[in-house]
Coordinates of C-alpha atoms in Angstrom, one line a residue:
Chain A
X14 CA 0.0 0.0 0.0
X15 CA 1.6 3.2 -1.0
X16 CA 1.0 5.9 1.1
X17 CA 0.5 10.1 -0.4
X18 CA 0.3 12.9 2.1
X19 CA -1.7 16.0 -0.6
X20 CA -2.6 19.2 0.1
X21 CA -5.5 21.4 -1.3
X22 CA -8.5 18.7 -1.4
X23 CA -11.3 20.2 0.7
X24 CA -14.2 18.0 0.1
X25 CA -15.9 14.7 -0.7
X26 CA -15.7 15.9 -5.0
X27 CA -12.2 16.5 -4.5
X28 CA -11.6 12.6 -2.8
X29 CA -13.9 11.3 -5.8
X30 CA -11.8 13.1 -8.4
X31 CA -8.3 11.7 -6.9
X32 CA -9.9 8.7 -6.2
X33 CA -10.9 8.3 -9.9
X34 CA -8.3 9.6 -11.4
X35 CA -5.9 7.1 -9.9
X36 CA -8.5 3.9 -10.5
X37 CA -8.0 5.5 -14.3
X38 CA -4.3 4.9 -14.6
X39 CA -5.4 1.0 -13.4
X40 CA -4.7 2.1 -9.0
X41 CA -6.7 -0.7 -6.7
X42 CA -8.1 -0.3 -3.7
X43 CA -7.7 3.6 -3.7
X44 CA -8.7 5.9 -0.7
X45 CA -8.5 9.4 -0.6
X46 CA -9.3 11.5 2.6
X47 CA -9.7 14.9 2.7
X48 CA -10.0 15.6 6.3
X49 CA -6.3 13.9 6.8
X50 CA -5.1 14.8 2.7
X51 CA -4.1 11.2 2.6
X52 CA -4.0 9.3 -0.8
X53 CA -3.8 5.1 -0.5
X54 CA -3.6 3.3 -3.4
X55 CA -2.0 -0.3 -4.5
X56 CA -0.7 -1.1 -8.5
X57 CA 0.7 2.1 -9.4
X58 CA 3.5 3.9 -9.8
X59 CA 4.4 6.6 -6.9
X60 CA 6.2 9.2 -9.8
X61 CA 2.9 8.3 -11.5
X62 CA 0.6 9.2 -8.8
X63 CA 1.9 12.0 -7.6
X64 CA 1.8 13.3 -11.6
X65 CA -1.6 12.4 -11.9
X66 CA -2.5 14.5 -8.6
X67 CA -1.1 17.1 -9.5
X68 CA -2.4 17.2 -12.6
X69 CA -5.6 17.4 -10.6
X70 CA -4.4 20.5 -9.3
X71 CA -3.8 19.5 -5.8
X72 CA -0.4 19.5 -4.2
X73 CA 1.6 16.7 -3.1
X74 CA 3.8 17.1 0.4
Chain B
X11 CA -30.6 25.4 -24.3
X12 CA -32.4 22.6 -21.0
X13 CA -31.8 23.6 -17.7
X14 CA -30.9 21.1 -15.1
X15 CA -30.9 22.3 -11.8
X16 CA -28.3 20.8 -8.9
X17 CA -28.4 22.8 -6.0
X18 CA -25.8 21.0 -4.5
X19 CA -22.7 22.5 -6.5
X20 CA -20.5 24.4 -3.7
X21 CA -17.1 24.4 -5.4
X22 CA -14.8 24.2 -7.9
X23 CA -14.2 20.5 -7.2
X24 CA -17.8 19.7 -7.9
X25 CA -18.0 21.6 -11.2
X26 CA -15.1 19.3 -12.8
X27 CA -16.5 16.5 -11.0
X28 CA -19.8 16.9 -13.0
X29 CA -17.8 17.8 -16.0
X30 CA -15.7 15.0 -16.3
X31 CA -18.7 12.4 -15.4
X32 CA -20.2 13.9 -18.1
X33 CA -17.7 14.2 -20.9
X34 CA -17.1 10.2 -19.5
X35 CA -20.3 9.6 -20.5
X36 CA -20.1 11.1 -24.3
X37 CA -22.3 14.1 -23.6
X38 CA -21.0 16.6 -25.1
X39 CA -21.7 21.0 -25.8
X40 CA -22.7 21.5 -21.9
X41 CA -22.3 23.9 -19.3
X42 CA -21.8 23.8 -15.7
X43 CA -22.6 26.7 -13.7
X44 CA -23.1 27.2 -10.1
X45 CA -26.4 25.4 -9.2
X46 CA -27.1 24.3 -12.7
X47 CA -25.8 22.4 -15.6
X48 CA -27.4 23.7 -18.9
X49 CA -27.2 21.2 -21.8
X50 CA -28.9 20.6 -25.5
X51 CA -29.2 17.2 -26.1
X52 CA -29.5 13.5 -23.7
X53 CA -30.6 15.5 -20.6
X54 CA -32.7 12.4 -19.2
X55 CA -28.8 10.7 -19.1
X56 CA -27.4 13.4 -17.5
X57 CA -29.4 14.0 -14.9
X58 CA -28.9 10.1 -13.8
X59 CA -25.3 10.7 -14.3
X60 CA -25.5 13.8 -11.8
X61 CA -27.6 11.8 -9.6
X62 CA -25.4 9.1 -9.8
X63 CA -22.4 11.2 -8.6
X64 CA -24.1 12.5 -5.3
X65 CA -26.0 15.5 -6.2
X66 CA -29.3 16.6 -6.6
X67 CA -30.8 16.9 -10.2
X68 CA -34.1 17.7 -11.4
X69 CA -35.6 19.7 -14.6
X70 CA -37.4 21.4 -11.6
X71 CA -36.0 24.1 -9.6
X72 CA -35.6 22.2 -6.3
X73 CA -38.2 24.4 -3.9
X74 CA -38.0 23.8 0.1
X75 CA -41.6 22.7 1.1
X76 CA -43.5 25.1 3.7
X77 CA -44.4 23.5 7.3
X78 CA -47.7 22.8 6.1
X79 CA -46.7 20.9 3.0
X80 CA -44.3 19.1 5.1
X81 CA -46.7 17.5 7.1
X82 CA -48.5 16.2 4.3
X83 CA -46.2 14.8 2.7
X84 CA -45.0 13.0 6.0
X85 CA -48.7 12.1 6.4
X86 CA -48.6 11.0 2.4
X87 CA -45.2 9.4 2.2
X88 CA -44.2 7.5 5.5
X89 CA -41.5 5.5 4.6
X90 CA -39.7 8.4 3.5
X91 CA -39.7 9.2 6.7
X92 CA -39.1 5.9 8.3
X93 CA -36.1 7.2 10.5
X94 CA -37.9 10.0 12.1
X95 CA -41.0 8.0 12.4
X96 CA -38.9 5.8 14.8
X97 CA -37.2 9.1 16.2
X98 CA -40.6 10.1 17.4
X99 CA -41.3 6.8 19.4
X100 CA -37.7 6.7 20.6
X101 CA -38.3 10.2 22.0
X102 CA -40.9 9.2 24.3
X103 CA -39.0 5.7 24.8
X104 CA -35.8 7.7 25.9
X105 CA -38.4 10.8 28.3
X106 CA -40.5 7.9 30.2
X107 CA -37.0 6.2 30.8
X108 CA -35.4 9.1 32.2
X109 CA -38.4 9.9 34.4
X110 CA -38.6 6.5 35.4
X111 CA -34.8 6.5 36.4
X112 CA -35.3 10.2 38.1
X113 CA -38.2 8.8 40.2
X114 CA -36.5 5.6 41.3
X115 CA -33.3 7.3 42.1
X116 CA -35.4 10.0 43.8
X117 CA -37.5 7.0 46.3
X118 CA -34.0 4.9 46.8
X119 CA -31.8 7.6 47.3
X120 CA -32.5 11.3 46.7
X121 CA -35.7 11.3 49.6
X122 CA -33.0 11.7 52.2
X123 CA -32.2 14.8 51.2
X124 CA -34.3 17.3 53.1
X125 CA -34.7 20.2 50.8
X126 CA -34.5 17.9 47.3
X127 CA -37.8 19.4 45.8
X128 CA -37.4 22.9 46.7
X129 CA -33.2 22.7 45.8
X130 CA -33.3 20.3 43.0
X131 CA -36.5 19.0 41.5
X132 CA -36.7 21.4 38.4
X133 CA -33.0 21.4 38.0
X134 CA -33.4 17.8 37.3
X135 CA -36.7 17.5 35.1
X136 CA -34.9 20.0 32.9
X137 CA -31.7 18.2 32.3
X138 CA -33.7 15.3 31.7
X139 CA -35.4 17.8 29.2
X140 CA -32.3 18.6 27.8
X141 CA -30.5 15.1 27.5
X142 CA -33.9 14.1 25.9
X143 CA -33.5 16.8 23.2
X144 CA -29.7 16.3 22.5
X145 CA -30.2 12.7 22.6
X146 CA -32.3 12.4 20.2
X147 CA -31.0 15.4 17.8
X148 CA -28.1 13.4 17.8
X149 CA -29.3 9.9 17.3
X150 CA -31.2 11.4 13.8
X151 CA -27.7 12.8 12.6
X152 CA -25.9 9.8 13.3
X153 CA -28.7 7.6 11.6
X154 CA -28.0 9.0 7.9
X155 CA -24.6 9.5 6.6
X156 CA -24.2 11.5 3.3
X157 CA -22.7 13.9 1.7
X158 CA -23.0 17.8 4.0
X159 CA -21.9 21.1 2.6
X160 CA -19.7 23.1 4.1
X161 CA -22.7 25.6 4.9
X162 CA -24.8 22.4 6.7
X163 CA -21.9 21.2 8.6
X164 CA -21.0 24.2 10.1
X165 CA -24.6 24.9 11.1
X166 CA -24.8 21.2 12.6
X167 CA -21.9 21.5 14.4
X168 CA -22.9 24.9 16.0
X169 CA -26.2 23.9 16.7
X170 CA -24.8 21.2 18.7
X171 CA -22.1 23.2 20.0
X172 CA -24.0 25.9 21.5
X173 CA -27.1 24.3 22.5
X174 CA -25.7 21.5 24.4
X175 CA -24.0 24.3 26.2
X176 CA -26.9 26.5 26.9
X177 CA -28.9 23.8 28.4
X178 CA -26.7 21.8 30.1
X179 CA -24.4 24.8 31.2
X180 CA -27.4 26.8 32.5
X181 CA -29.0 23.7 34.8
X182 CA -25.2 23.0 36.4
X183 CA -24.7 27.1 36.6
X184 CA -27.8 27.8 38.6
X185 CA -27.2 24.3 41.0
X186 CA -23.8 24.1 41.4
X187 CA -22.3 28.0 40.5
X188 CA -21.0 29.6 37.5
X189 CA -17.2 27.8 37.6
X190 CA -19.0 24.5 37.2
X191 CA -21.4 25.3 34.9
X192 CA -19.0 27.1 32.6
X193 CA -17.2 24.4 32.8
X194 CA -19.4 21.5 32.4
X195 CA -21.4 23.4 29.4
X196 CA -18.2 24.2 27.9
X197 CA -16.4 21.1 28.0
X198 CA -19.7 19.0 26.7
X199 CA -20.6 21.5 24.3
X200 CA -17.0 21.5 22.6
X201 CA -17.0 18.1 22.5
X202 CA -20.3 17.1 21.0
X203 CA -19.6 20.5 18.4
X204 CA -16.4 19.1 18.1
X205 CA -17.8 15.3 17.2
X206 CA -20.7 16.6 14.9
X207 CA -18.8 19.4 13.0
X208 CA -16.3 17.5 12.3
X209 CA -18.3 15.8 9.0
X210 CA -17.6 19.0 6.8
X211 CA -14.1 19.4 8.0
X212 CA -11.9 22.3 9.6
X213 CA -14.8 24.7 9.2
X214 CA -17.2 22.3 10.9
X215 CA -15.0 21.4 13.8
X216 CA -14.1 25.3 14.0
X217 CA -17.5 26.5 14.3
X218 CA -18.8 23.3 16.4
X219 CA -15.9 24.4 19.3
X220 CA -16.5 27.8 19.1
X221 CA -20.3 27.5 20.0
X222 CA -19.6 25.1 22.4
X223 CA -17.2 27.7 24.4
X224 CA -19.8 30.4 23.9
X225 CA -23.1 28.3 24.8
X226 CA -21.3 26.6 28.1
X227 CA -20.4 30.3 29.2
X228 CA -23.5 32.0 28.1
X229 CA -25.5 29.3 30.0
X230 CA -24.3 29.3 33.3
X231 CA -23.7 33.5 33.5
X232 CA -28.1 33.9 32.5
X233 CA -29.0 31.5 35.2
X234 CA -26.5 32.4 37.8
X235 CA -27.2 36.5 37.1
X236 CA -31.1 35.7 37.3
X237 CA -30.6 33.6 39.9
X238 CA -32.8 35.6 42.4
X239 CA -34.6 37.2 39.6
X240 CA -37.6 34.9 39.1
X241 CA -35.0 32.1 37.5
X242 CA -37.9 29.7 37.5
X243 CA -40.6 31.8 35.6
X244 CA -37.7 32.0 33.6
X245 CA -36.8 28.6 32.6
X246 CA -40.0 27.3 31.0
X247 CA -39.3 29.2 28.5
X248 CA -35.8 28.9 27.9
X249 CA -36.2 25.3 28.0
X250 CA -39.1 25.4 24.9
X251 CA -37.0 27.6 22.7
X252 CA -34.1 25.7 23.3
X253 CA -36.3 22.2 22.5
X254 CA -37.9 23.9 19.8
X255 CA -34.2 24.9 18.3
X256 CA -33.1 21.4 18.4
X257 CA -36.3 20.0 16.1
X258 CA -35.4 22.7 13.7
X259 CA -31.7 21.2 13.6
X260 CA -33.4 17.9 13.0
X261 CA -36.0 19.4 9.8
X262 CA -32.8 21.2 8.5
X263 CA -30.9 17.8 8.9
X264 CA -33.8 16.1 7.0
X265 CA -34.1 19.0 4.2
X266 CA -30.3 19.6 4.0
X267 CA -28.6 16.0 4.0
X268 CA -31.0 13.5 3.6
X269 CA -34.2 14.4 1.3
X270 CA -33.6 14.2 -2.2
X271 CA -30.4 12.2 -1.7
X272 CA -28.1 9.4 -1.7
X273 CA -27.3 8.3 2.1
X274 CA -26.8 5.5 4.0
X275 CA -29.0 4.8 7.0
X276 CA -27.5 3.3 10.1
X277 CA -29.6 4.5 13.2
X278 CA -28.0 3.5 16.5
X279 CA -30.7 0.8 18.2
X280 CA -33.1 1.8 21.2
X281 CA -31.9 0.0 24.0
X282 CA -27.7 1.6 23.2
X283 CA -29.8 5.1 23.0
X284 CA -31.5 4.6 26.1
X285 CA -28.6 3.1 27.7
X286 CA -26.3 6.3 26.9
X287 CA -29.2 8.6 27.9
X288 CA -29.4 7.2 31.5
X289 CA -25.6 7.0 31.9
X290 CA -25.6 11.1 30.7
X291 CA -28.6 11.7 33.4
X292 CA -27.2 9.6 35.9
X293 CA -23.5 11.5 35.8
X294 CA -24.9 15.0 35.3
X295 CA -27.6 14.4 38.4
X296 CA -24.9 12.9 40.6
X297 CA -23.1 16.1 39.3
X298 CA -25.7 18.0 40.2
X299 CA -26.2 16.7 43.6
X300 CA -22.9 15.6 44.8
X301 CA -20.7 18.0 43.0
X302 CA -18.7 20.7 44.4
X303 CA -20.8 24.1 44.1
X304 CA -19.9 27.7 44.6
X305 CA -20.2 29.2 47.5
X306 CA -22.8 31.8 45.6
X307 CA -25.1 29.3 45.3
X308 CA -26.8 28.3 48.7
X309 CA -27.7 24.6 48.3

């Protein structure tokens, strides 16, 4: 499980947006959290996740 | 150009969320503005797309009903409104268990206290008022969990927040002094703001601890500077506005989070409510009774 401390989601549409971004690139078992800004994923890439996310214009820490 | 109306776009996020379902979903030449998504062609499919994402969608402007039409449509549609049907009876389940406790504990042990009725009697019907209220306030908000705008949140948590420490902070102020009641209110209301903010984030949590500072102190300072000021004429009324406060945070709940929407319904059983209920009563009373007061306060 790969773990992503982000910064700048601020709501349940930002968690679906990371979350389905990363489930496009082929992540499992994805959770995103906006209260904590934590990203958890499995079967990807970190350089690729964090590119993805912040391609979704939220930062990564 | 068709109008779709979702009242439930608050940000940025949620505009690109709709946009990319959308686009996903080969619809194509639409716009999404704030509270609407305006579109020419496969509106019927986008409107279950929006739906299907978490937001409200309808061809109709989405109007709040009035009080009136609210009852009828309870009276009309009662399994939409299967958890507060249940909230009702566990209302009165929670009240004649309270009472029932109160007037047991009062024949086993509070009738050796001389002056319990004139000291202590209303002090205690109202907290069992007031854990009746909050109780149940709270169960409803637990029972549904969906998706609450930053706006809602904050109001839940401040709701909570403050009210918790009005009531409970004004019974403890006028038995046991101003330092405990400012205290007790304070520390309860924080929390409970604190735990019922917290679904809409820092803002939530924020506005949920703030009311619960400001209720616990306001609580305790109105009864303990009306305490020989007719503090009992006083309290009826308090009491209903602050009863009738909470059932307005359970409609908004029921308007705000739940009608129209997707949320899961996991409503905590009787028996654990009741249970928690007499545990709250049987702390505060003790606390009531037992506690250390101020020497302002004459008991």
């Amino acid at each position: 499980m790969i773990e992503i401390k982000t910064k700048g989601m601020h709501c349940k549409s930002c968690e679906i947006l990371v979350k389905e971004s990363l489930e496009e690139e082929m992540a499992l078992n994805v959770n995103a959290d906006y209260k904590t800004g934590i990203v958890k994923f499995t079967n990807l890439e970190l350089k690729k996740a964090i590119k993805i996310i912040k391609e979704e214009g939220y930062e990564v820490i | 150009m068709k109008k779709i109306y979702v009242p439930d776009i608050e940000c940025d996020s949620c505009v690109r969320l709709i946009t990319k379902k959308l686009n996903k979903n080969n619809i194509k030449d639409f716009k999404v503005e704030k509270d609407s998504v305006l579109l020419d062609n496969k509106e019927n499919e986008a409107i279950k797309i929006i739906k299907q994402a978490g937001y409200r969608a309808s061809f109709e402007p989405f109007e709040r009903k009035t009080f009136r039409e609210r009852i009828r449509h309870y009276k009309e549609n009662k399994t939409a409104y299967k958890i507060e049907s249940l909230g009702f009876k566990n209302t009165l389940f929670v009240f004649i268990s309270l009472l029932l406790f109160s007037v047991a504990a009062y024949f086993f042990i509070f009738n050796k206290i001389d002056n319990f009725f004139s000291s202590y009697a209303w002090w205690v019907f109202y907290l069992l008022i007031s854990i009746t209220s909050i109780s149940m306030a709270a169960w409803h908000y637990f029972a549904y969990q969906g998706k609450v705008t930053c706006m809602t949140g904050m109001m839940i948590g401040m709701t909570f927040g403050m009210q918790t420490g009005m009531m409970i902070g004004a019974i403890i102020g006028a038995t046991n002094g101003f330092f405990w009641g400012s205290m007790t209110g304070m520390l309860l209301g924080t929390g409970i703001g604190l735990l019922t903010g917290r679904c809409c984030g820092v803002m939530g949590l924020m506005e949920g601890a703030m009311a619960g500072v400001m209720g616990g102190t306001m609580g305790p300072m109105i009864t303990v500077m009306m305490y020989s000021d007719n503090v009992l004429w006083f309290m009826p009324f308090y009491m209903i506005i602050n009863v009738g406060i909470m059932l307005g945070l359970s409609y908004m709940l029921y308007e705000e989070v739940v009608e129209d929407k997707k949320v899961k319904i996991k409503p905590l059983d009787t028996v654990s409510l009741i249970a928690l209920s007499v545990i709250a009563m049987s702390l505060l009373t003790a606390l009531i009774i037992y506690g250390p007061s101020s020497s302002l306060i004459a008991y």
